[in-house]
Coordinates of C-alpha atoms in Angstrom, one line a residue:
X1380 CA 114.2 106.0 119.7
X1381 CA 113.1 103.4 122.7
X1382 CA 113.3 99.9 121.5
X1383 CA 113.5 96.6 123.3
X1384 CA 115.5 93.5 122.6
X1385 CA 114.5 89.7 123.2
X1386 CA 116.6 86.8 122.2
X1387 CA 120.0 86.1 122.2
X1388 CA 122.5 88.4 119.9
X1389 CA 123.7 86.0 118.2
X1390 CA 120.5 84.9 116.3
X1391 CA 119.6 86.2 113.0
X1392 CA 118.2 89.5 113.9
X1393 CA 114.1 90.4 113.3
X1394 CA 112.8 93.4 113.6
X1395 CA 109.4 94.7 114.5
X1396 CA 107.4 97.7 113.2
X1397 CA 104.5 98.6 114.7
X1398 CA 101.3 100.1 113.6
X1399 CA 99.4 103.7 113.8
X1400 CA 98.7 104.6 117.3
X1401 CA 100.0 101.8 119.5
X1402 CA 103.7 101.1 120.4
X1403 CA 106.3 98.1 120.8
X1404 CA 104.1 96.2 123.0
X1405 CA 101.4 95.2 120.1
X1406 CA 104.1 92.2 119.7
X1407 CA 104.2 91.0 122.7
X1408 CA 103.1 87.4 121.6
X1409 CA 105.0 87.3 118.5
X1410 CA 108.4 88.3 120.6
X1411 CA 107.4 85.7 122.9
X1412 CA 107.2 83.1 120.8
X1413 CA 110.0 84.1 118.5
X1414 CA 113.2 84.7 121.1
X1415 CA 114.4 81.5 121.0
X1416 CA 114.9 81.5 117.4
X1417 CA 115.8 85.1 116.6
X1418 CA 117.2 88.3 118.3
X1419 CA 113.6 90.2 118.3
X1420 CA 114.0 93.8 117.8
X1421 CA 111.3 96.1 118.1
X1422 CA 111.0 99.8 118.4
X1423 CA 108.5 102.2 119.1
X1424 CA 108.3 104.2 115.3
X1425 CA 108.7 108.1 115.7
X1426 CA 106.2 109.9 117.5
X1427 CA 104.5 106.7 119.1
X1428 CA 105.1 105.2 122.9
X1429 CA 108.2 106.4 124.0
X1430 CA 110.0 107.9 121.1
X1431 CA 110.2 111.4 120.0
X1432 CA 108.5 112.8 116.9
X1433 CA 111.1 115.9 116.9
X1434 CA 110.0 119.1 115.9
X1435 CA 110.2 119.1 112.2
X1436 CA 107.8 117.0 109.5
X1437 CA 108.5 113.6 108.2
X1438 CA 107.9 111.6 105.2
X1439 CA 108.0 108.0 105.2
X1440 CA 111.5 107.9 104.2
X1441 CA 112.7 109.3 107.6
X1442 CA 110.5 106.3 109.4
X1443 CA 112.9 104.3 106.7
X1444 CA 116.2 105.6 108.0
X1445 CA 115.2 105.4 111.8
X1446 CA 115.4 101.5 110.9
X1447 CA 118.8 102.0 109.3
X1448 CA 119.8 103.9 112.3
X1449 CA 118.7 101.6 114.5
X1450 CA 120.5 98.9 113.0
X1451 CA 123.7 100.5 112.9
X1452 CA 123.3 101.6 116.9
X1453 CA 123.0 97.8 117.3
X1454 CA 126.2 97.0 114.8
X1455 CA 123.4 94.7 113.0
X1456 CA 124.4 94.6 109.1
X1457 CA 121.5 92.7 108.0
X1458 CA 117.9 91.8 109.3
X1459 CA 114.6 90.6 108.8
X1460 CA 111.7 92.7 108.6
X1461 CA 108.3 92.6 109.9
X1462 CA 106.3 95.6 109.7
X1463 CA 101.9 96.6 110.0
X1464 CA 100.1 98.6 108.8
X1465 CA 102.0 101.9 109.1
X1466 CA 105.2 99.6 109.7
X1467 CA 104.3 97.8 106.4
X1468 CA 105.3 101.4 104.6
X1469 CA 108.2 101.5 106.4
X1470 CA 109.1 98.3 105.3
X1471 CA 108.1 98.8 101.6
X1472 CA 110.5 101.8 101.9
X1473 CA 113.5 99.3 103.2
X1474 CA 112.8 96.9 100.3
X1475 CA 112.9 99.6 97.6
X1476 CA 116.3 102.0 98.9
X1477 CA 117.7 99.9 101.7
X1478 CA 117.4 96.3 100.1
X1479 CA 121.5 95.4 100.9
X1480 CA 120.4 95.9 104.9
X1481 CA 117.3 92.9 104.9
X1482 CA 117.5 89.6 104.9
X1483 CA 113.6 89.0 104.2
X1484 CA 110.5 91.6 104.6
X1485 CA 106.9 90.6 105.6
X1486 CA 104.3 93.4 105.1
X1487 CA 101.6 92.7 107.1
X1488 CA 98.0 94.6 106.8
X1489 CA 99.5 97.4 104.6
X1490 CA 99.6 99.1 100.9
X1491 CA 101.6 100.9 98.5
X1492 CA 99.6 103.7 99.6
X1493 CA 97.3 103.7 102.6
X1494 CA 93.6 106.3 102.0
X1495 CA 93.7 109.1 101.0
X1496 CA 95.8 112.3 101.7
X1497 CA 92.1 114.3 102.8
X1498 CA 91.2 112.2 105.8
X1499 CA 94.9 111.7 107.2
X1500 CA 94.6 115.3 107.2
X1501 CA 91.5 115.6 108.6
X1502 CA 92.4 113.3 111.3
X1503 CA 95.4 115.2 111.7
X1504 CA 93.7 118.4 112.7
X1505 CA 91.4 116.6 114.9
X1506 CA 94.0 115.3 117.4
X1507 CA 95.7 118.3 117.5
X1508 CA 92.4 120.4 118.1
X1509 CA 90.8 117.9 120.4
X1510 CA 93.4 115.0 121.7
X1511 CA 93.4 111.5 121.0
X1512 CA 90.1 111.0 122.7
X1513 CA 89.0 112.1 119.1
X1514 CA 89.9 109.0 117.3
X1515 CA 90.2 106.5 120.1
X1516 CA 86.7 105.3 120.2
X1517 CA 86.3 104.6 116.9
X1518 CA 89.6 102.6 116.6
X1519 CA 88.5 98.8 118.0
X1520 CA 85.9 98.7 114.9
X1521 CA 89.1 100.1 112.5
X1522 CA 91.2 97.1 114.2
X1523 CA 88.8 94.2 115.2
X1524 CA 86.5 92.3 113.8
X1525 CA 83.5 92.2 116.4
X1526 CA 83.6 88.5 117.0
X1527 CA 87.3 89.6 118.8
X1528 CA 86.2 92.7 120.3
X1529 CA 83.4 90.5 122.1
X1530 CA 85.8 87.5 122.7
X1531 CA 88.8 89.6 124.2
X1532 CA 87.6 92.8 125.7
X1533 CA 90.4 92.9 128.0
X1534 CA 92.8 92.8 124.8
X1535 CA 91.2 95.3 122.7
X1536 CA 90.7 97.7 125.7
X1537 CA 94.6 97.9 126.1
X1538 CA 95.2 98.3 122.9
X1539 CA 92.2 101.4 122.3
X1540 CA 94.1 102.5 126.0
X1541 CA 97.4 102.5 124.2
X1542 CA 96.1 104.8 121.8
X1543 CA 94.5 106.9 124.1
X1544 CA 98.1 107.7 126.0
X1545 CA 99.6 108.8 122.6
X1546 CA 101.3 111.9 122.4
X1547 CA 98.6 113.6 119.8
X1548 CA 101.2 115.6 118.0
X1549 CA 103.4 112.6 117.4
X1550 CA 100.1 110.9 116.2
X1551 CA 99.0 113.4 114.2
X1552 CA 102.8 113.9 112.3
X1553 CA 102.3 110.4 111.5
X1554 CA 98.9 111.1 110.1
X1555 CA 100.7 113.8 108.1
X1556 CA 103.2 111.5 107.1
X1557 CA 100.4 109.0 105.5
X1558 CA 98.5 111.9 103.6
X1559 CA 102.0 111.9 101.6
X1560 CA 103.0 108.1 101.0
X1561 CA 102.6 106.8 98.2
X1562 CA 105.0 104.2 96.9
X1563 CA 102.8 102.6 94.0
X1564 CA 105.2 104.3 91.5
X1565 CA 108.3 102.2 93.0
X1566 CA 107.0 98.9 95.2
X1567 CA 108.3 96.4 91.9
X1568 CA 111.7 97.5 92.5
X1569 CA 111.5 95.2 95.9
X1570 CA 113.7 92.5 95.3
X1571 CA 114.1 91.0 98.7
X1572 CA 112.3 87.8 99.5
X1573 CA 108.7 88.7 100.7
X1574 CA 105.7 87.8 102.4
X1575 CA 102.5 89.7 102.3
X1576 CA 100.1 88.9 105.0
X1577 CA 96.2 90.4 104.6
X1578 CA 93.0 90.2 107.0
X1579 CA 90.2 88.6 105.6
X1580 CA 88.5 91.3 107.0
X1581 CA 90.5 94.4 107.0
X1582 CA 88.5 97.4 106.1
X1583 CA 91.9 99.9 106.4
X1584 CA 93.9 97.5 104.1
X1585 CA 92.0 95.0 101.9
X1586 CA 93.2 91.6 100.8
X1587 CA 93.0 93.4 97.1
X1588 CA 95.6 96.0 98.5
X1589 CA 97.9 93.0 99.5
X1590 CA 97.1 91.0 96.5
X1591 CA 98.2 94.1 94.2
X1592 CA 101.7 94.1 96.1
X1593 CA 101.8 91.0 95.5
X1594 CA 101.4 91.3 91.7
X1595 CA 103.8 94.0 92.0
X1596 CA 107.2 92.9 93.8
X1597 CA 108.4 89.4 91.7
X1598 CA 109.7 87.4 94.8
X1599 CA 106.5 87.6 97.1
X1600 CA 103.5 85.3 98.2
X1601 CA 100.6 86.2 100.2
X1602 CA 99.3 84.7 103.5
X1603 CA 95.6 85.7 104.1
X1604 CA 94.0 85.1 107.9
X1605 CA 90.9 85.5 109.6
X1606 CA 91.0 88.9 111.3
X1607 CA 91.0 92.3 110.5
X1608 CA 93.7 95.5 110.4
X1609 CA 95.7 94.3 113.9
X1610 CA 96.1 90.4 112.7
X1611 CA 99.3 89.7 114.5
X1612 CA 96.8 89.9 117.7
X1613 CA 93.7 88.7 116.3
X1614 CA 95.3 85.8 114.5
X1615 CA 98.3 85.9 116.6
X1616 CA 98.9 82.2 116.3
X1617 CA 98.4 81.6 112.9
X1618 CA 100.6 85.2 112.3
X1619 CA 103.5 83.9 113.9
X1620 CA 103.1 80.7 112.4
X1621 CA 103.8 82.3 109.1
X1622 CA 106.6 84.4 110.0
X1623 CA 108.4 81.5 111.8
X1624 CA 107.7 79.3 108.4
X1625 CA 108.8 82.1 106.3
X1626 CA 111.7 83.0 108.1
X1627 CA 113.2 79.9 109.1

């Protein structure tokens, strides 16, 4: 697993789960701005940037225990959270069966279950068939809203160029991965202190699917910003504004 450190060890530790298709890098700003308060962890999830998929599928519990591992590689007993979109499940997964190793969880741009099992599949297929040229052009209107994708071109091109440079069969066992996760059964056993955060204008993950978490785990309140499915770029400021104010 390739993962990066910022910060000084002996700050609380947070660590940072990135989303579908793009790697450690999508929290640049938020590492940035965060080192000084916190020992940032953040890891490229299985099959993404510049960790291994293996050769074997994966359900969202493995992403789950990578974490765990993780942790223990960096003798770190407990740790803050802070996972999108794909990371969000990952993070869900922590909350319900690995609750004694977080200090606090944010689940940012995510659900209990994210689509449907059909068009992960689908999706699936097509990168293996045809690369990730398949799904890369579509992704900035999946991710963006177009008031950002006008306003930071350079941004959203290095993100879509992230994707692009994925290796398609790590992509597509994540895509697997999704058609199978579904944690709607067991998300109100979370227990850890919790922040949901939404995008106004998510298409992937609505503000319903965050207020329904919400509803569902006792001990969390929801943060709603201006962007859509990538908000800790779109809205990075206002993003790390609420992590620093939850976490702190």
């Amino acid at each position: 697993m390739h993962y990066r450190t910022d910060g000084e060890r002996s700050k609380p530790c947070l660590v940072l789960s990135n989303s579908l298709g793009t790697d450690l890098s999508m929290w640049d700003a938020q590492a940035a701005a965060l080192a000084g308060d916190f020992f940032v962890v953040r890891y490229d999830t299985r099959g993404h940037g510049q960790s291994a998929s293996g050769s074997a599928p994966f359900g969202i519990d493995r992403l789950g225990l990578d974490v765990v591992a993780l942790l223990d590689h960096l003798d770190i007993a407990r740790a803050a959270f802070c996972g999108i979109s794909m990371g969000g499940l990952t993070g869900q997964w922590l909350g319900i069966h690995q609750p004694q190793r977080l200090t606090q969880l944010v689940l940012a741009n995510t659900a209990a279950r994210i689509g449907g099992a059909a068009p992960w599949q689908l999706r699936a297929e097509q990168v293996r068939r045809d690369g990730m040229a398949a799904v890369a052009g579509s992704a900035a209107a999946r991710w963006f809203t177009p008031q950002f994708i006008e306003r930071a071109p350079d941004t959203v091109a290095r993100l879509v160029g992230t994707l692009r440079g994925q290796d398609a069969g790590g992509y597509a066992a994540c895509c697997d991965m999704l058609a199978q996760a579904d944690l709607h059964g067991c998300v109100g056993m979370i227990a850890v202190p919790t922040l949901i955060i939404a995008g106004e204008h998510d298409p992937v993950t609505t503000v319903d699917d965050a207020r329904w978490l919400q509803q569902q785990i006792a001990c969390a309140r929801l943060a709603s910003l201006p962007a859509s499915h990538i908000s800790n770029i779109e809205a990075a400021d206002l993003f790390t504004a609420q992590l620093r104010t939850f976490l702190v």
